[in-house]
């Protein structure tokens, strides 16, 4: 069988295909750690932001419904629950409207940086901590809930002051031993 030049230029050789596969493998190997870090960061940040939105929604529901609204961070079952507490006992009773009942992201824990409690200021028991929003938009106690991951990243959800129940998120900067809010001039450093 005779090879002519026109037919030889139509395909790729085995060497060319192997070089391309090697190049793709190197790019994947270099990019995989960054991708895993981004996924970890997204889960942690997403959980904290979702809980912040739930706090704002619970505050609005308390004002609209004329009844206290409770947000429970259940550290035993890794769930977040929010309900309109019509009888004021901070328990989910029959007939009370549940707004949210969902699990926390699988890689996120309610845990604080070394030496800090995972839930500060809010009422706590063996199930976790809860935030009670009053009918005037205030919160009964101001405090913090800390979310962390296995890599040493921590986010703080803070509800303060009591009168306005302002919700903010900050990240723990281990180098400076301080909480840093977004937009304070320092970018968040992720592990």
PDB file of C-alpha atoms in Angstrom:
ATOM      1  CA  UNK A   1       0.000   0.000   0.000  1.00  0.00           C
ATOM      2  CA  UNK A   2       1.363   3.331  -1.007  1.00  0.00           C
ATOM      3  CA  UNK A   3       1.120   6.413   1.286  1.00  0.00           C
ATOM      4  CA  UNK A   4       0.738   9.707  -0.383  1.00  0.00           C
ATOM      5  CA  UNK A   5       1.380  13.053   1.324  1.00  0.00           C
ATOM      6  CA  UNK A   6      -2.274  14.141   1.196  1.00  0.00           C
ATOM      7  CA  UNK A   7      -3.455  11.180   3.290  1.00  0.00           C
ATOM      8  CA  UNK A   8      -0.699  11.415   5.910  1.00  0.00           C
ATOM      9  CA  UNK A   9      -1.721  14.964   6.895  1.00  0.00           C
ATOM     10  CA  UNK A  10      -5.330  14.016   7.742  1.00  0.00           C
ATOM     11  CA  UNK A  11      -4.898  12.641  11.281  1.00  0.00           C
ATOM     12  CA  UNK A  12      -2.861  12.830  14.465  1.00  0.00           C
ATOM     13  CA  UNK A  13       0.004  10.551  15.273  1.00  0.00           C
ATOM     14  CA  UNK A  14       0.163   8.593  18.501  1.00  0.00           C
ATOM     15  CA  UNK A  15       3.005  10.799  19.731  1.00  0.00           C
ATOM     16  CA  UNK A  16       0.968  13.966  19.158  1.00  0.00           C
ATOM     17  CA  UNK A  17      -2.000  12.524  21.047  1.00  0.00           C
ATOM     18  CA  UNK A  18       0.232  11.453  23.968  1.00  0.00           C
ATOM     19  CA  UNK A  19       1.825  14.917  24.164  1.00  0.00           C
ATOM     20  CA  UNK A  20      -1.612  16.554  24.312  1.00  0.00           C
ATOM     21  CA  UNK A  21      -2.787  14.081  26.986  1.00  0.00           C
ATOM     22  CA  UNK A  22       0.376  14.734  29.012  1.00  0.00           C
ATOM     23  CA  UNK A  23      -0.186  18.486  28.781  1.00  0.00           C
ATOM     24  CA  UNK A  24      -3.835  18.130  29.888  1.00  0.00           C
ATOM     25  CA  UNK A  25      -2.729  15.887  32.788  1.00  0.00           C
ATOM     26  CA  UNK A  26      -0.209  18.475  33.981  1.00  0.00           C
ATOM     27  CA  UNK A  27      -2.797  21.269  33.820  1.00  0.00           C
ATOM     28  CA  UNK A  28      -5.283  19.155  35.805  1.00  0.00           C
ATOM     29  CA  UNK A  29      -2.650  18.209  38.403  1.00  0.00           C
ATOM     30  CA  UNK A  30      -1.715  21.845  38.921  1.00  0.00           C
ATOM     31  CA  UNK A  31      -5.303  23.089  39.015  1.00  0.00           C
ATOM     32  CA  UNK A  32      -6.856  20.384  41.210  1.00  0.00           C
ATOM     33  CA  UNK A  33      -5.679  21.751  44.601  1.00  0.00           C
ATOM     34  CA  UNK A  34      -6.950  25.221  43.701  1.00  0.00           C
ATOM     35  CA  UNK A  35     -10.285  23.735  42.617  1.00  0.00           C
ATOM     36  CA  UNK A  36     -10.605  21.767  45.865  1.00  0.00           C
ATOM     37  CA  UNK A  37      -9.818  24.901  47.899  1.00  0.00           C
ATOM     38  CA  UNK A  38     -12.427  26.855  45.947  1.00  0.00           C
ATOM     39  CA  UNK A  39     -15.052  24.154  46.607  1.00  0.00           C
ATOM     40  CA  UNK A  40     -14.217  24.124  50.335  1.00  0.00           C
ATOM     41  CA  UNK A  41     -14.374  27.914  50.462  1.00  0.00           C
ATOM     42  CA  UNK A  42     -17.686  27.996  48.590  1.00  0.00           C
ATOM     43  CA  UNK A  43     -19.322  25.531  50.978  1.00  0.00           C
ATOM     44  CA  UNK A  44     -18.202  27.402  54.074  1.00  0.00           C
ATOM     45  CA  UNK A  45     -19.027  30.837  52.697  1.00  0.00           C
ATOM     46  CA  UNK A  46     -22.325  29.598  51.262  1.00  0.00           C
ATOM     47  CA  UNK A  47     -23.436  28.130  54.596  1.00  0.00           C
ATOM     48  CA  UNK A  48     -22.601  31.331  56.490  1.00  0.00           C
ATOM     49  CA  UNK A  49     -24.331  33.530  53.901  1.00  0.00           C
ATOM     50  CA  UNK A  50     -27.363  31.246  53.793  1.00  0.00           C
ATOM     51  CA  UNK A  51     -27.698  31.447  57.591  1.00  0.00           C
ATOM     52  CA  UNK A  52     -27.357  35.255  57.368  1.00  0.00           C
ATOM     53  CA  UNK A  53     -30.216  35.346  54.857  1.00  0.00           C
ATOM     54  CA  UNK A  54     -32.267  33.069  57.134  1.00  0.00           C
ATOM     55  CA  UNK A  55     -31.686  35.504  60.007  1.00  0.00           C
ATOM     56  CA  UNK A  56     -32.903  38.414  57.892  1.00  0.00           C
ATOM     57  CA  UNK A  57     -35.926  36.415  56.747  1.00  0.00           C
ATOM     58  CA  UNK A  58     -36.735  35.386  60.332  1.00  0.00           C
ATOM     59  CA  UNK A  59     -36.549  39.036  61.434  1.00  0.00           C
ATOM     60  CA  UNK A  60     -38.943  40.073  58.659  1.00  0.00           C
ATOM     61  CA  UNK A  61     -41.343  37.234  59.475  1.00  0.00           C
ATOM     62  CA  UNK A  62     -41.415  38.297  63.140  1.00  0.00           C
ATOM     63  CA  UNK A  63     -42.366  41.832  62.112  1.00  0.00           C
ATOM     64  CA  UNK A  64     -44.949  40.715  59.526  1.00  0.00           C
ATOM     65  CA  UNK A  65     -46.550  37.960  61.616  1.00  0.00           C
ATOM     66  CA  UNK A  66     -46.554  39.885  64.899  1.00  0.00           C
ATOM     67  CA  UNK A  67     -45.029  36.856  66.652  1.00  0.00           C
ATOM     68  CA  UNK A  68     -41.447  36.000  67.626  1.00  0.00           C
ATOM     69  CA  UNK A  69     -39.464  33.983  65.107  1.00  0.00           C
ATOM     70  CA  UNK A  70     -36.742  31.527  66.134  1.00  0.00           C
ATOM     71  CA  UNK A  71     -33.668  30.410  64.200  1.00  0.00           C
ATOM     72  CA  UNK A  72     -32.100  27.258  65.662  1.00  0.00           C
ATOM     73  CA  UNK A  73     -28.611  26.056  64.731  1.00  0.00           C
ATOM     74  CA  UNK A  74     -28.910  22.387  65.698  1.00  0.00           C
ATOM     75  CA  UNK A  75     -25.328  21.201  66.310  1.00  0.00           C
ATOM     76  CA  UNK A  76     -26.483  17.689  67.269  1.00  0.00           C
ATOM     77  CA  UNK A  77     -28.159  16.931  63.919  1.00  0.00           C
ATOM     78  CA  UNK A  78     -26.306  19.572  61.833  1.00  0.00           C
ATOM     79  CA  UNK A  79     -29.517  21.318  60.799  1.00  0.00           C
ATOM     80  CA  UNK A  80     -30.857  24.846  60.641  1.00  0.00           C
ATOM     81  CA  UNK A  81     -34.491  25.409  61.592  1.00  0.00           C
ATOM     82  CA  UNK A  82     -36.544  28.583  61.559  1.00  0.00           C
ATOM     83  CA  UNK A  83     -40.142  28.892  62.704  1.00  0.00           C
ATOM     84  CA  UNK A  84     -42.742  31.436  63.813  1.00  0.00           C
ATOM     85  CA  UNK A  85     -43.021  30.870  67.575  1.00  0.00           C
ATOM     86  CA  UNK A  86     -46.659  31.809  68.243  1.00  0.00           C
ATOM     87  CA  UNK A  87     -46.643  30.651  71.873  1.00  0.00           C
ATOM     88  CA  UNK A  88     -43.175  32.032  72.748  1.00  0.00           C
ATOM     89  CA  UNK A  89     -41.689  28.809  74.152  1.00  0.00           C
ATOM     90  CA  UNK A  90     -38.784  28.556  71.609  1.00  0.00           C
ATOM     91  CA  UNK A  91     -39.976  25.031  70.679  1.00  0.00           C
ATOM     92  CA  UNK A  92     -41.488  23.865  67.408  1.00  0.00           C
ATOM     93  CA  UNK A  93     -45.070  23.008  68.316  1.00  0.00           C
ATOM     94  CA  UNK A  94     -47.923  21.656  66.218  1.00  0.00           C
ATOM     95  CA  UNK A  95     -49.544  24.448  64.257  1.00  0.00           C
ATOM     96  CA  UNK A  96     -46.491  26.714  64.233  1.00  0.00           C
ATOM     97  CA  UNK A  97     -45.277  27.575  60.762  1.00  0.00           C
ATOM     98  CA  UNK A  98     -41.815  26.196  59.954  1.00  0.00           C
ATOM     99  CA  UNK A  99     -40.001  28.479  57.515  1.00  0.00           C
ATOM    100  CA  UNK A 100     -36.769  26.495  57.070  1.00  0.00           C
ATOM    101  CA  UNK A 101     -35.633  23.019  58.087  1.00  0.00           C
ATOM    102  CA  UNK A 102     -32.515  21.919  56.223  1.00  0.00           C
ATOM    103  CA  UNK A 103     -29.109  20.333  56.862  1.00  0.00           C
ATOM    104  CA  UNK A 104     -25.844  22.271  57.047  1.00  0.00           C
ATOM    105  CA  UNK A 105     -23.352  21.601  54.242  1.00  0.00           C
ATOM    106  CA  UNK A 106     -21.531  18.308  54.838  1.00  0.00           C
ATOM    107  CA  UNK A 107     -18.025  19.739  55.245  1.00  0.00           C
ATOM    108  CA  UNK A 108     -19.057  22.668  57.459  1.00  0.00           C
ATOM    109  CA  UNK A 109     -19.068  22.473  61.245  1.00  0.00           C
ATOM    110  CA  UNK A 110     -20.337  24.817  63.923  1.00  0.00           C
ATOM    111  CA  UNK A 111     -16.959  25.341  65.568  1.00  0.00           C
ATOM    112  CA  UNK A 112     -14.920  28.376  66.594  1.00  0.00           C
ATOM    113  CA  UNK A 113     -11.223  29.129  66.300  1.00  0.00           C
ATOM    114  CA  UNK A 114      -9.029  27.844  69.110  1.00  0.00           C
ATOM    115  CA  UNK A 115     -10.202  29.186  72.449  1.00  0.00           C
ATOM    116  CA  UNK A 116     -13.616  30.415  71.300  1.00  0.00           C
ATOM    117  CA  UNK A 117     -17.018  28.873  71.716  1.00  0.00           C
ATOM    118  CA  UNK A 118     -18.904  27.936  68.535  1.00  0.00           C
ATOM    119  CA  UNK A 119     -21.973  29.837  69.758  1.00  0.00           C
ATOM    120  CA  UNK A 120     -21.501  33.006  71.799  1.00  0.00           C
ATOM    121  CA  UNK A 121     -24.173  35.189  73.379  1.00  0.00           C
ATOM    122  CA  UNK A 122     -27.253  33.361  72.105  1.00  0.00           C
ATOM    123  CA  UNK A 123     -29.290  30.945  74.190  1.00  0.00           C
ATOM    124  CA  UNK A 124     -27.830  27.436  73.998  1.00  0.00           C
ATOM    125  CA  UNK A 125     -28.608  23.913  75.134  1.00  0.00           C
ATOM    126  CA  UNK A 126     -27.433  20.433  74.164  1.00  0.00           C
ATOM    127  CA  UNK A 127     -29.014  20.767  70.683  1.00  0.00           C
ATOM    128  CA  UNK A 128     -27.227  23.993  69.751  1.00  0.00           C
ATOM    129  CA  UNK A 129     -28.089  27.662  69.867  1.00  0.00           C
ATOM    130  CA  UNK A 130     -31.065  29.721  68.887  1.00  0.00           C
ATOM    131  CA  UNK A 131     -31.723  33.315  67.954  1.00  0.00           C
ATOM    132  CA  UNK A 132     -35.102  34.833  68.800  1.00  0.00           C
ATOM    133  CA  UNK A 133     -36.298  37.773  66.683  1.00  0.00           C
ATOM    134  CA  UNK A 134     -38.982  39.942  68.278  1.00  0.00           C
ATOM    135  CA  UNK A 135     -42.013  41.554  66.651  1.00  0.00           C
ATOM    136  CA  UNK A 136     -40.325  44.988  66.608  1.00  0.00           C
ATOM    137  CA  UNK A 137     -37.378  43.648  64.567  1.00  0.00           C
ATOM    138  CA  UNK A 138     -35.009  43.419  67.514  1.00  0.00           C
ATOM    139  CA  UNK A 139     -33.267  40.288  68.755  1.00  0.00           C
ATOM    140  CA  UNK A 140     -33.461  39.050  72.372  1.00  0.00           C
ATOM    141  CA  UNK A 141     -29.692  38.444  72.601  1.00  0.00           C
ATOM    142  CA  UNK A 142     -26.853  39.552  70.360  1.00  0.00           C
ATOM    143  CA  UNK A 143     -24.148  37.041  69.621  1.00  0.00           C
ATOM    144  CA  UNK A 144     -22.043  35.016  67.220  1.00  0.00           C
ATOM    145  CA  UNK A 145     -22.197  31.675  65.488  1.00  0.00           C
ATOM    146  CA  UNK A 146     -18.902  30.329  64.160  1.00  0.00           C
ATOM    147  CA  UNK A 147     -18.655  28.047  61.148  1.00  0.00           C
ATOM    148  CA  UNK A 148     -15.440  26.206  60.325  1.00  0.00           C
ATOM    149  CA  UNK A 149     -13.939  23.531  58.139  1.00  0.00           C
ATOM    150  CA  UNK A 150     -11.207  20.934  58.496  1.00  0.00           C
ATOM    151  CA  UNK A 151      -8.627  23.244  56.891  1.00  0.00           C
ATOM    152  CA  UNK A 152      -8.740  25.845  59.669  1.00  0.00           C
ATOM    153  CA  UNK A 153     -10.992  28.412  57.989  1.00  0.00           C
ATOM    154  CA  UNK A 154     -13.572  30.090  60.230  1.00  0.00           C
ATOM    155  CA  UNK A 155     -16.440  32.457  59.479  1.00  0.00           C
ATOM    156  CA  UNK A 156     -18.442  34.327  62.098  1.00  0.00           C
ATOM    157  CA  UNK A 157     -22.093  35.209  61.697  1.00  0.00           C
ATOM    158  CA  UNK A 158     -22.769  38.108  64.071  1.00  0.00           C
ATOM    159  CA  UNK A 159     -26.177  39.518  64.999  1.00  0.00           C
ATOM    160  CA  UNK A 160     -25.711  42.873  66.744  1.00  0.00           C
ATOM    161  CA  UNK A 161     -26.894  45.272  68.140  1.00  0.00           C
ATOM    162  CA  UNK A 162     -30.011  43.956  69.811  1.00  0.00           C
ATOM    163  CA  UNK A 163     -32.223  46.860  68.716  1.00  0.00           C
ATOM    164  CA  UNK A 164     -31.699  46.432  64.966  1.00  0.00           C
ATOM    165  CA  UNK A 165     -30.510  42.801  64.708  1.00  0.00           C
ATOM    166  CA  UNK A 166     -27.940  43.710  62.060  1.00  0.00           C
ATOM    167  CA  UNK A 167     -26.383  40.581  60.519  1.00  0.00           C
ATOM    168  CA  UNK A 168     -22.770  40.527  59.352  1.00  0.00           C
ATOM    169  CA  UNK A 169     -20.187  37.926  58.358  1.00  0.00           C
ATOM    170  CA  UNK A 170     -16.464  38.083  59.107  1.00  0.00           C
ATOM    171  CA  UNK A 171     -13.528  35.698  58.551  1.00  0.00           C
ATOM    172  CA  UNK A 172     -10.958  34.741  61.164  1.00  0.00           C
ATOM    173  CA  UNK A 173      -7.447  35.910  60.259  1.00  0.00           C
ATOM    174  CA  UNK A 174      -5.145  33.580  62.199  1.00  0.00           C
ATOM    175  CA  UNK A 175      -2.069  35.702  61.405  1.00  0.00           C
ATOM    176  CA  UNK A 176      -3.568  38.824  62.978  1.00  0.00           C
ATOM    177  CA  UNK A 177      -5.776  36.992  65.529  1.00  0.00           C
ATOM    178  CA  UNK A 178      -8.791  39.075  64.555  1.00  0.00           C
ATOM    179  CA  UNK A 179     -12.074  38.899  62.640  1.00  0.00           C
ATOM    180  CA  UNK A 180     -11.977  40.638  59.256  1.00  0.00           C
ATOM    181  CA  UNK A 181     -15.109  41.813  57.469  1.00  0.00           C
ATOM    182  CA  UNK A 182     -15.245  41.945  53.685  1.00  0.00           C
ATOM    183  CA  UNK A 183     -14.316  45.353  52.324  1.00  0.00           C
ATOM    184  CA  UNK A 184     -12.062  46.342  55.241  1.00  0.00           C
ATOM    185  CA  UNK A 185      -9.136  46.635  52.861  1.00  0.00           C
ATOM    186  CA  UNK A 186      -7.709  43.168  53.558  1.00  0.00           C
ATOM    187  CA  UNK A 187      -8.620  40.228  51.333  1.00  0.00           C
ATOM    188  CA  UNK A 188      -9.719  37.085  53.116  1.00  0.00           C
ATOM    189  CA  UNK A 189      -6.885  34.558  53.387  1.00  0.00           C
ATOM    190  CA  UNK A 190      -8.050  30.965  52.866  1.00  0.00           C
ATOM    191  CA  UNK A 191      -6.252  27.810  54.001  1.00  0.00           C
TER     192      UNK A 191
END
